[in-house]
PDB file of C-alpha atoms in Angstrom:
ATOM      1  CA  UNK A 610     -11.910 -21.869 177.941  1.00  0.00           C
ATOM      2  CA  UNK A 611     -14.401 -19.025 178.345  1.00  0.00           C
ATOM      3  CA  UNK A 612     -17.981 -19.634 177.322  1.00  0.00           C
ATOM      4  CA  UNK A 613     -17.887 -16.434 175.263  1.00  0.00           C
ATOM      5  CA  UNK A 614     -14.835 -15.523 173.213  1.00  0.00           C
ATOM      6  CA  UNK A 615     -14.382 -12.290 171.303  1.00  0.00           C
ATOM      7  CA  UNK A 616     -11.872 -11.412 168.627  1.00  0.00           C
ATOM      8  CA  UNK A 617      -9.901  -9.381 168.158  1.00  0.00           C
ATOM      9  CA  UNK A 618      -9.169  -8.114 171.679  1.00  0.00           C
ATOM     10  CA  UNK A 619      -7.882  -4.834 170.292  1.00  0.00           C
ATOM     11  CA  UNK A 620      -8.539  -3.220 166.942  1.00  0.00           C
ATOM     12  CA  UNK A 621      -7.199   0.036 165.548  1.00  0.00           C
ATOM     13  CA  UNK A 622      -8.444   1.365 162.231  1.00  0.00           C
ATOM     14  CA  UNK A 623      -8.648   4.534 160.190  1.00  0.00           C
ATOM     15  CA  UNK A 624     -11.783   6.609 159.920  1.00  0.00           C
ATOM     16  CA  UNK A 625     -14.046   5.273 157.182  1.00  0.00           C
ATOM     17  CA  UNK A 626     -12.959   1.654 157.401  1.00  0.00           C
ATOM     18  CA  UNK A 627     -15.407  -1.225 157.675  1.00  0.00           C
ATOM     19  CA  UNK A 628     -15.094  -2.875 161.090  1.00  0.00           C
ATOM     20  CA  UNK A 629     -15.931  -6.432 162.107  1.00  0.00           C
ATOM     21  CA  UNK A 630     -15.863  -7.769 165.656  1.00  0.00           C
ATOM     22  CA  UNK A 631     -16.497 -11.444 166.237  1.00  0.00           C
ATOM     23  CA  UNK A 632     -18.079 -13.386 169.075  1.00  0.00           C
ATOM     24  CA  UNK A 633     -18.122 -17.162 169.504  1.00  0.00           C
ATOM     25  CA  UNK A 634     -19.898 -18.996 172.265  1.00  0.00           C
ATOM     26  CA  UNK A 635     -19.987 -22.572 173.429  1.00  0.00           C
ATOM     27  CA  UNK A 636     -23.393 -22.887 175.096  1.00  0.00           C
ATOM     28  CA  UNK A 637     -26.938 -22.975 173.812  1.00  0.00           C
ATOM     29  CA  UNK A 638     -28.392 -19.511 174.013  1.00  0.00           C
ATOM     30  CA  UNK A 639     -31.751 -17.810 174.024  1.00  0.00           C
ATOM     31  CA  UNK A 640     -30.351 -14.396 173.098  1.00  0.00           C
ATOM     32  CA  UNK A 641     -27.097 -12.588 172.372  1.00  0.00           C
ATOM     33  CA  UNK A 642     -26.390  -8.996 173.311  1.00  0.00           C
ATOM     34  CA  UNK A 643     -23.911  -6.508 171.943  1.00  0.00           C
ATOM     35  CA  UNK A 644     -22.973  -3.744 174.369  1.00  0.00           C
ATOM     36  CA  UNK A 645     -20.890  -0.612 173.906  1.00  0.00           C
ATOM     37  CA  UNK A 646     -18.815   0.929 176.668  1.00  0.00           C
ATOM     38  CA  UNK A 647     -17.360   4.367 176.037  1.00  0.00           C
ATOM     39  CA  UNK A 648     -14.182   5.676 177.657  1.00  0.00           C
ATOM     40  CA  UNK A 649     -16.340   7.501 180.193  1.00  0.00           C
ATOM     41  CA  UNK A 650     -17.487   4.102 181.414  1.00  0.00           C
ATOM     42  CA  UNK A 651     -21.185   4.068 180.577  1.00  0.00           C
ATOM     43  CA  UNK A 652     -22.586   0.890 179.022  1.00  0.00           C
ATOM     44  CA  UNK A 653     -25.214   0.979 176.304  1.00  0.00           C
ATOM     45  CA  UNK A 654     -27.075  -1.979 174.878  1.00  0.00           C
ATOM     46  CA  UNK A 655     -26.728  -1.891 171.087  1.00  0.00           C
ATOM     47  CA  UNK A 656     -28.513  -5.057 170.029  1.00  0.00           C
ATOM     48  CA  UNK A 657     -30.302  -8.057 171.414  1.00  0.00           C
ATOM     49  CA  UNK A 658     -30.800 -10.823 168.872  1.00  0.00           C
ATOM     50  CA  UNK A 659     -31.616 -14.491 168.733  1.00  0.00           C
ATOM     51  CA  UNK A 660     -31.510 -15.054 164.979  1.00  0.00           C
ATOM     52  CA  UNK A 661     -30.683 -13.414 161.678  1.00  0.00           C
ATOM     53  CA  UNK A 662     -29.580  -9.828 161.448  1.00  0.00           C
ATOM     54  CA  UNK A 663     -30.348  -6.440 162.952  1.00  0.00           C
ATOM     55  CA  UNK A 664     -29.334  -2.991 161.733  1.00  0.00           C
ATOM     56  CA  UNK A 665     -29.264   0.347 163.488  1.00  0.00           C
ATOM     57  CA  UNK A 666     -27.697   3.214 161.609  1.00  0.00           C
ATOM     58  CA  UNK A 667     -24.149   2.241 160.699  1.00  0.00           C
ATOM     59  CA  UNK A 668     -24.173  -0.790 162.991  1.00  0.00           C
ATOM     60  CA  UNK A 669     -25.149  -4.274 161.891  1.00  0.00           C
ATOM     61  CA  UNK A 670     -25.298  -7.387 164.066  1.00  0.00           C
ATOM     62  CA  UNK A 671     -25.618 -10.899 162.726  1.00  0.00           C
ATOM     63  CA  UNK A 672     -25.904 -14.256 164.404  1.00  0.00           C
ATOM     64  CA  UNK A 673     -25.511 -17.828 163.172  1.00  0.00           C
ATOM     65  CA  UNK A 674     -27.101 -20.127 165.732  1.00  0.00           C
ATOM     66  CA  UNK A 675     -25.805 -23.326 164.128  1.00  0.00           C
ATOM     67  CA  UNK A 676     -22.217 -22.076 164.157  1.00  0.00           C
ATOM     68  CA  UNK A 677     -22.590 -20.382 167.568  1.00  0.00           C
ATOM     69  CA  UNK A 678     -21.148 -17.186 166.169  1.00  0.00           C
ATOM     70  CA  UNK A 679     -22.113 -13.532 165.981  1.00  0.00           C
ATOM     71  CA  UNK A 680     -20.523 -10.532 164.322  1.00  0.00           C
ATOM     72  CA  UNK A 681     -20.856  -6.822 164.890  1.00  0.00           C
ATOM     73  CA  UNK A 682     -20.105  -4.657 161.875  1.00  0.00           C
ATOM     74  CA  UNK A 683     -19.578  -0.911 161.721  1.00  0.00           C
ATOM     75  CA  UNK A 684     -19.737   0.763 158.321  1.00  0.00           C
ATOM     76  CA  UNK A 685     -18.002   4.083 157.606  1.00  0.00           C
ATOM     77  CA  UNK A 686     -16.325   4.029 161.025  1.00  0.00           C
ATOM     78  CA  UNK A 687     -15.809   7.300 162.869  1.00  0.00           C
ATOM     79  CA  UNK A 688     -13.596   8.292 165.809  1.00  0.00           C
ATOM     80  CA  UNK A 689     -16.711   8.531 167.993  1.00  0.00           C
ATOM     81  CA  UNK A 690     -17.140   4.755 167.494  1.00  0.00           C
ATOM     82  CA  UNK A 691     -14.021   4.270 169.629  1.00  0.00           C
ATOM     83  CA  UNK A 692     -15.163   2.206 172.587  1.00  0.00           C
ATOM     84  CA  UNK A 693     -15.087  -1.273 174.062  1.00  0.00           C
ATOM     85  CA  UNK A 694     -17.624  -3.593 172.465  1.00  0.00           C
ATOM     86  CA  UNK A 695     -18.848  -6.465 174.604  1.00  0.00           C
ATOM     87  CA  UNK A 696     -20.675  -9.581 173.527  1.00  0.00           C
ATOM     88  CA  UNK A 697     -22.883 -11.315 176.096  1.00  0.00           C
ATOM     89  CA  UNK A 698     -25.123 -14.371 175.884  1.00  0.00           C
ATOM     90  CA  UNK A 699     -28.214 -15.463 177.756  1.00  0.00           C
ATOM     91  CA  UNK A 700     -28.777 -19.196 178.155  1.00  0.00           C
ATOM     92  CA  UNK A 701     -32.083 -20.969 178.348  1.00  0.00           C
ATOM     93  CA  UNK A 702     -34.783 -19.370 180.443  1.00  0.00           C
ATOM     94  CA  UNK A 703     -32.344 -17.629 182.745  1.00  0.00           C
ATOM     95  CA  UNK A 704     -32.006 -13.867 182.613  1.00  0.00           C
ATOM     96  CA  UNK A 705     -28.329 -13.792 183.536  1.00  0.00           C
ATOM     97  CA  UNK A 706     -25.735 -12.838 180.938  1.00  0.00           C
ATOM     98  CA  UNK A 707     -22.297 -14.348 180.396  1.00  0.00           C
ATOM     99  CA  UNK A 708     -19.887 -11.763 179.030  1.00  0.00           C
ATOM    100  CA  UNK A 709     -17.026 -11.873 176.608  1.00  0.00           C
ATOM    101  CA  UNK A 710     -13.841 -10.071 177.503  1.00  0.00           C
ATOM    102  CA  UNK A 711     -14.568  -7.162 175.193  1.00  0.00           C
ATOM    103  CA  UNK A 712     -12.945  -5.724 172.080  1.00  0.00           C
ATOM    104  CA  UNK A 713     -11.275  -2.345 172.385  1.00  0.00           C
ATOM    105  CA  UNK A 714     -11.832  -0.416 169.148  1.00  0.00           C
ATOM    106  CA  UNK A 715      -9.890   2.727 168.293  1.00  0.00           C
ATOM    107  CA  UNK A 716     -10.755   4.693 165.188  1.00  0.00           C
ATOM    108  CA  UNK A 717      -8.129   7.237 164.187  1.00  0.00           C
ATOM    109  CA  UNK A 718      -9.074  10.349 162.197  1.00  0.00           C
TER     110      UNK A 718
ATOM    111  CA  UNK B  80     -37.388   8.883 181.688  1.00  0.00           C
ATOM    112  CA  UNK B  81     -34.167   9.470 183.637  1.00  0.00           C
ATOM    113  CA  UNK B  82     -32.894   5.978 183.005  1.00  0.00           C
ATOM    114  CA  UNK B  83     -31.290   3.860 185.702  1.00  0.00           C
ATOM    115  CA  UNK B  84     -30.011   5.993 188.562  1.00  0.00           C
ATOM    116  CA  UNK B  85     -27.103   4.933 190.729  1.00  0.00           C
ATOM    117  CA  UNK B  86     -25.592   6.639 193.724  1.00  0.00           C
ATOM    118  CA  UNK B  87     -23.036   7.561 194.690  1.00  0.00           C
ATOM    119  CA  UNK B  88     -21.121   7.865 191.404  1.00  0.00           C
ATOM    120  CA  UNK B  89     -17.811   7.691 193.227  1.00  0.00           C
ATOM    121  CA  UNK B  90     -16.983   6.299 196.646  1.00  0.00           C
ATOM    122  CA  UNK B  91     -13.637   6.261 198.368  1.00  0.00           C
ATOM    123  CA  UNK B  92     -13.498   4.497 201.702  1.00  0.00           C
ATOM    124  CA  UNK B  93     -11.051   2.851 204.024  1.00  0.00           C
ATOM    125  CA  UNK B  94     -10.698  -0.860 204.471  1.00  0.00           C
ATOM    126  CA  UNK B  95     -13.123  -2.182 207.043  1.00  0.00           C
ATOM    127  CA  UNK B  96     -15.799   0.419 206.449  1.00  0.00           C
ATOM    128  CA  UNK B  97     -19.331  -0.396 205.346  1.00  0.00           C
ATOM    129  CA  UNK B  98     -20.249   0.659 201.816  1.00  0.00           C
ATOM    130  CA  UNK B  99     -23.793   0.954 200.480  1.00  0.00           C
ATOM    131  CA  UNK B 100     -24.471   1.378 196.779  1.00  0.00           C
ATOM    132  CA  UNK B 101     -27.921   2.368 195.596  1.00  0.00           C
ATOM    133  CA  UNK B 102     -29.911   1.828 192.441  1.00  0.00           C
ATOM    134  CA  UNK B 103     -33.228   3.089 191.138  1.00  0.00           C
ATOM    135  CA  UNK B 104     -34.356   1.042 188.131  1.00  0.00           C
ATOM    136  CA  UNK B 105     -36.523   2.210 185.272  1.00  0.00           C
ATOM    137  CA  UNK B 106     -40.198   2.165 186.152  1.00  0.00           C
ATOM    138  CA  UNK B 107     -42.002  -0.833 184.679  1.00  0.00           C
ATOM    139  CA  UNK B 108     -38.918  -3.014 184.377  1.00  0.00           C
ATOM    140  CA  UNK B 109     -39.364  -6.186 186.372  1.00  0.00           C
ATOM    141  CA  UNK B 110     -35.769  -7.367 186.742  1.00  0.00           C
ATOM    142  CA  UNK B 111     -32.689  -5.746 188.225  1.00  0.00           C
ATOM    143  CA  UNK B 112     -29.103  -6.912 188.008  1.00  0.00           C
ATOM    144  CA  UNK B 113     -25.988  -5.925 189.954  1.00  0.00           C
ATOM    145  CA  UNK B 114     -22.664  -6.278 188.108  1.00  0.00           C
ATOM    146  CA  UNK B 115     -19.055  -5.643 189.038  1.00  0.00           C
ATOM    147  CA  UNK B 116     -16.392  -4.661 186.506  1.00  0.00           C
ATOM    148  CA  UNK B 117     -12.651  -4.887 187.038  1.00  0.00           C
ATOM    149  CA  UNK B 118      -9.728  -4.778 184.650  1.00  0.00           C
ATOM    150  CA  UNK B 119      -8.759  -8.338 185.517  1.00  0.00           C
ATOM    151  CA  UNK B 120     -12.147 -10.036 185.387  1.00  0.00           C
ATOM    152  CA  UNK B 121     -14.268  -7.798 183.175  1.00  0.00           C
ATOM    153  CA  UNK B 122     -18.011  -7.691 183.844  1.00  0.00           C
ATOM    154  CA  UNK B 123     -19.356 -10.182 186.356  1.00  0.00           C
ATOM    155  CA  UNK B 124     -22.921 -10.735 187.510  1.00  0.00           C
ATOM    156  CA  UNK B 125     -23.238 -10.497 191.271  1.00  0.00           C
ATOM    157  CA  UNK B 126     -26.960 -10.986 191.825  1.00  0.00           C
ATOM    158  CA  UNK B 127     -30.241 -10.433 190.086  1.00  0.00           C
ATOM    159  CA  UNK B 128     -33.804  -9.846 191.191  1.00  0.00           C
ATOM    160  CA  UNK B 129     -37.023 -10.650 189.427  1.00  0.00           C
ATOM    161  CA  UNK B 130     -40.106  -8.835 190.730  1.00  0.00           C
ATOM    162  CA  UNK B 131     -38.059  -7.799 193.784  1.00  0.00           C
ATOM    163  CA  UNK B 132     -37.141 -11.405 194.659  1.00  0.00           C
ATOM    164  CA  UNK B 133     -33.478 -12.487 194.539  1.00  0.00           C
ATOM    165  CA  UNK B 134     -33.220 -15.207 191.888  1.00  0.00           C
ATOM    166  CA  UNK B 135     -29.515 -15.925 191.548  1.00  0.00           C
ATOM    167  CA  UNK B 136     -26.877 -14.700 193.978  1.00  0.00           C
ATOM    168  CA  UNK B 137     -24.207 -17.206 192.983  1.00  0.00           C
ATOM    169  CA  UNK B 138     -21.983 -14.383 191.808  1.00  0.00           C
ATOM    170  CA  UNK B 139     -21.843 -12.683 195.192  1.00  0.00           C
ATOM    171  CA  UNK B 140     -18.196 -13.180 196.136  1.00  0.00           C
ATOM    172  CA  UNK B 141     -18.632 -13.807 199.837  1.00  0.00           C
ATOM    173  CA  UNK B 142     -20.738 -13.101 202.868  1.00  0.00           C
ATOM    174  CA  UNK B 143     -19.415  -9.572 203.098  1.00  0.00           C
ATOM    175  CA  UNK B 144     -21.683  -8.750 200.171  1.00  0.00           C
ATOM    176  CA  UNK B 145     -25.447  -8.464 200.502  1.00  0.00           C
ATOM    177  CA  UNK B 146     -28.179  -7.032 198.297  1.00  0.00           C
ATOM    178  CA  UNK B 147     -31.777  -6.100 198.880  1.00  0.00           C
ATOM    179  CA  UNK B 148     -34.678  -4.911 196.805  1.00  0.00           C
ATOM    180  CA  UNK B 149     -37.389  -3.782 199.214  1.00  0.00           C
ATOM    181  CA  UNK B 150     -39.616  -2.507 196.410  1.00  0.00           C
ATOM    182  CA  UNK B 151     -39.761  -2.192 192.640  1.00  0.00           C
ATOM    183  CA  UNK B 152     -38.063   1.200 192.615  1.00  0.00           C
ATOM    184  CA  UNK B 153     -35.043   0.699 194.837  1.00  0.00           C
ATOM    185  CA  UNK B 154     -32.181  -1.708 195.441  1.00  0.00           C
ATOM    186  CA  UNK B 155     -29.036  -1.639 197.537  1.00  0.00           C
ATOM    187  CA  UNK B 156     -25.752  -3.503 197.423  1.00  0.00           C
ATOM    188  CA  UNK B 157     -23.857  -3.485 200.682  1.00  0.00           C
ATOM    189  CA  UNK B 158     -20.287  -4.486 201.432  1.00  0.00           C
ATOM    190  CA  UNK B 159     -19.380  -4.930 205.077  1.00  0.00           C
ATOM    191  CA  UNK B 160     -16.516  -4.863 205.843  1.00  0.00           C
ATOM    192  CA  UNK B 161     -14.971  -3.540 202.657  1.00  0.00           C
ATOM    193  CA  UNK B 162     -11.538  -4.669 201.440  1.00  0.00           C
ATOM    194  CA  UNK B 163      -9.143  -3.173 198.852  1.00  0.00           C
ATOM    195  CA  UNK B 164      -9.910  -6.053 196.442  1.00  0.00           C
ATOM    196  CA  UNK B 165     -13.517  -4.841 196.312  1.00  0.00           C
ATOM    197  CA  UNK B 166     -12.340  -1.786 194.363  1.00  0.00           C
ATOM    198  CA  UNK B 167     -14.215  -1.874 191.066  1.00  0.00           C
ATOM    199  CA  UNK B 168     -17.013  -0.228 189.144  1.00  0.00           C
ATOM    200  CA  UNK B 169     -20.412  -1.533 190.215  1.00  0.00           C
ATOM    201  CA  UNK B 170     -23.210  -1.357 187.676  1.00  0.00           C
ATOM    202  CA  UNK B 171     -26.900  -1.772 188.181  1.00  0.00           C
ATOM    203  CA  UNK B 172     -29.000  -2.767 185.164  1.00  0.00           C
ATOM    204  CA  UNK B 173     -32.739  -2.620 184.730  1.00  0.00           C
ATOM    205  CA  UNK B 174     -34.271  -5.245 182.460  1.00  0.00           C
ATOM    206  CA  UNK B 175     -37.385  -5.077 180.319  1.00  0.00           C
ATOM    207  CA  UNK B 176     -39.757  -8.064 180.278  1.00  0.00           C
ATOM    208  CA  UNK B 177     -38.291  -8.849 176.851  1.00  0.00           C
ATOM    209  CA  UNK B 178     -34.782  -9.092 178.285  1.00  0.00           C
ATOM    210  CA  UNK B 179     -33.159  -5.877 177.038  1.00  0.00           C
ATOM    211  CA  UNK B 180     -30.762  -4.434 179.627  1.00  0.00           C
ATOM    212  CA  UNK B 181     -30.414  -0.765 180.488  1.00  0.00           C
ATOM    213  CA  UNK B 182     -27.304  -0.003 182.508  1.00  0.00           C
ATOM    214  CA  UNK B 183     -26.861   2.684 185.116  1.00  0.00           C
ATOM    215  CA  UNK B 184     -23.812   4.962 185.009  1.00  0.00           C
ATOM    216  CA  UNK B 185     -22.007   2.851 187.603  1.00  0.00           C
ATOM    217  CA  UNK B 186     -20.434   3.544 190.978  1.00  0.00           C
ATOM    218  CA  UNK B 187     -16.649   3.638 191.055  1.00  0.00           C
ATOM    219  CA  UNK B 188     -15.598   2.224 194.416  1.00  0.00           C
ATOM    220  CA  UNK B 189     -12.089   2.626 195.765  1.00  0.00           C
ATOM    221  CA  UNK B 190     -11.189   0.927 199.037  1.00  0.00           C
ATOM    222  CA  UNK B 191      -7.862   2.026 200.473  1.00  0.00           C
TER     223      UNK B 191
END
């Protein structure tokens, strides 16, 4: 079993829909990252959080430390949100990240 | 700021050849990570440096891989000799003291 599990693996939705991507992890963490990788291949860090909730534009990330679970939400989804979203966790004092397998999101116009 | 710079962006080489990938991190960031991404295995950490010192190289697949960071503004990842199974996208990431990661554009390596 992977230390970081994402669901769903693939998600297709219509423009405007509310999107939720889930991430569960099995280790104690010091921080959780959400990354976005566009079809061109570049990777962008969206959020780094260790508790509660963060919001940036139409993106919201939440984390529940007790349940070892995080969600990434996209409101009013748009075709340009189509990308692979990757959850990654950092354990203890180490800097290294352990990655989930990614969720491929496709938003159709 | 130009962000993390990697070169080359694409590399095609024959099996057995030496390959050197280069990375220039963001100025002021004190940690640098090398990752490899493949369809089968996703993103994997190869090695990371803190203040130019290698901290964890447990992800380096074998002795054919080596990495150096001679100063705060430059790092290399070398594969010698290269093999077809090394074909992947190699990312370098520059890390802020707070732990946020900034990824380079990646180098797509194809070994034939």
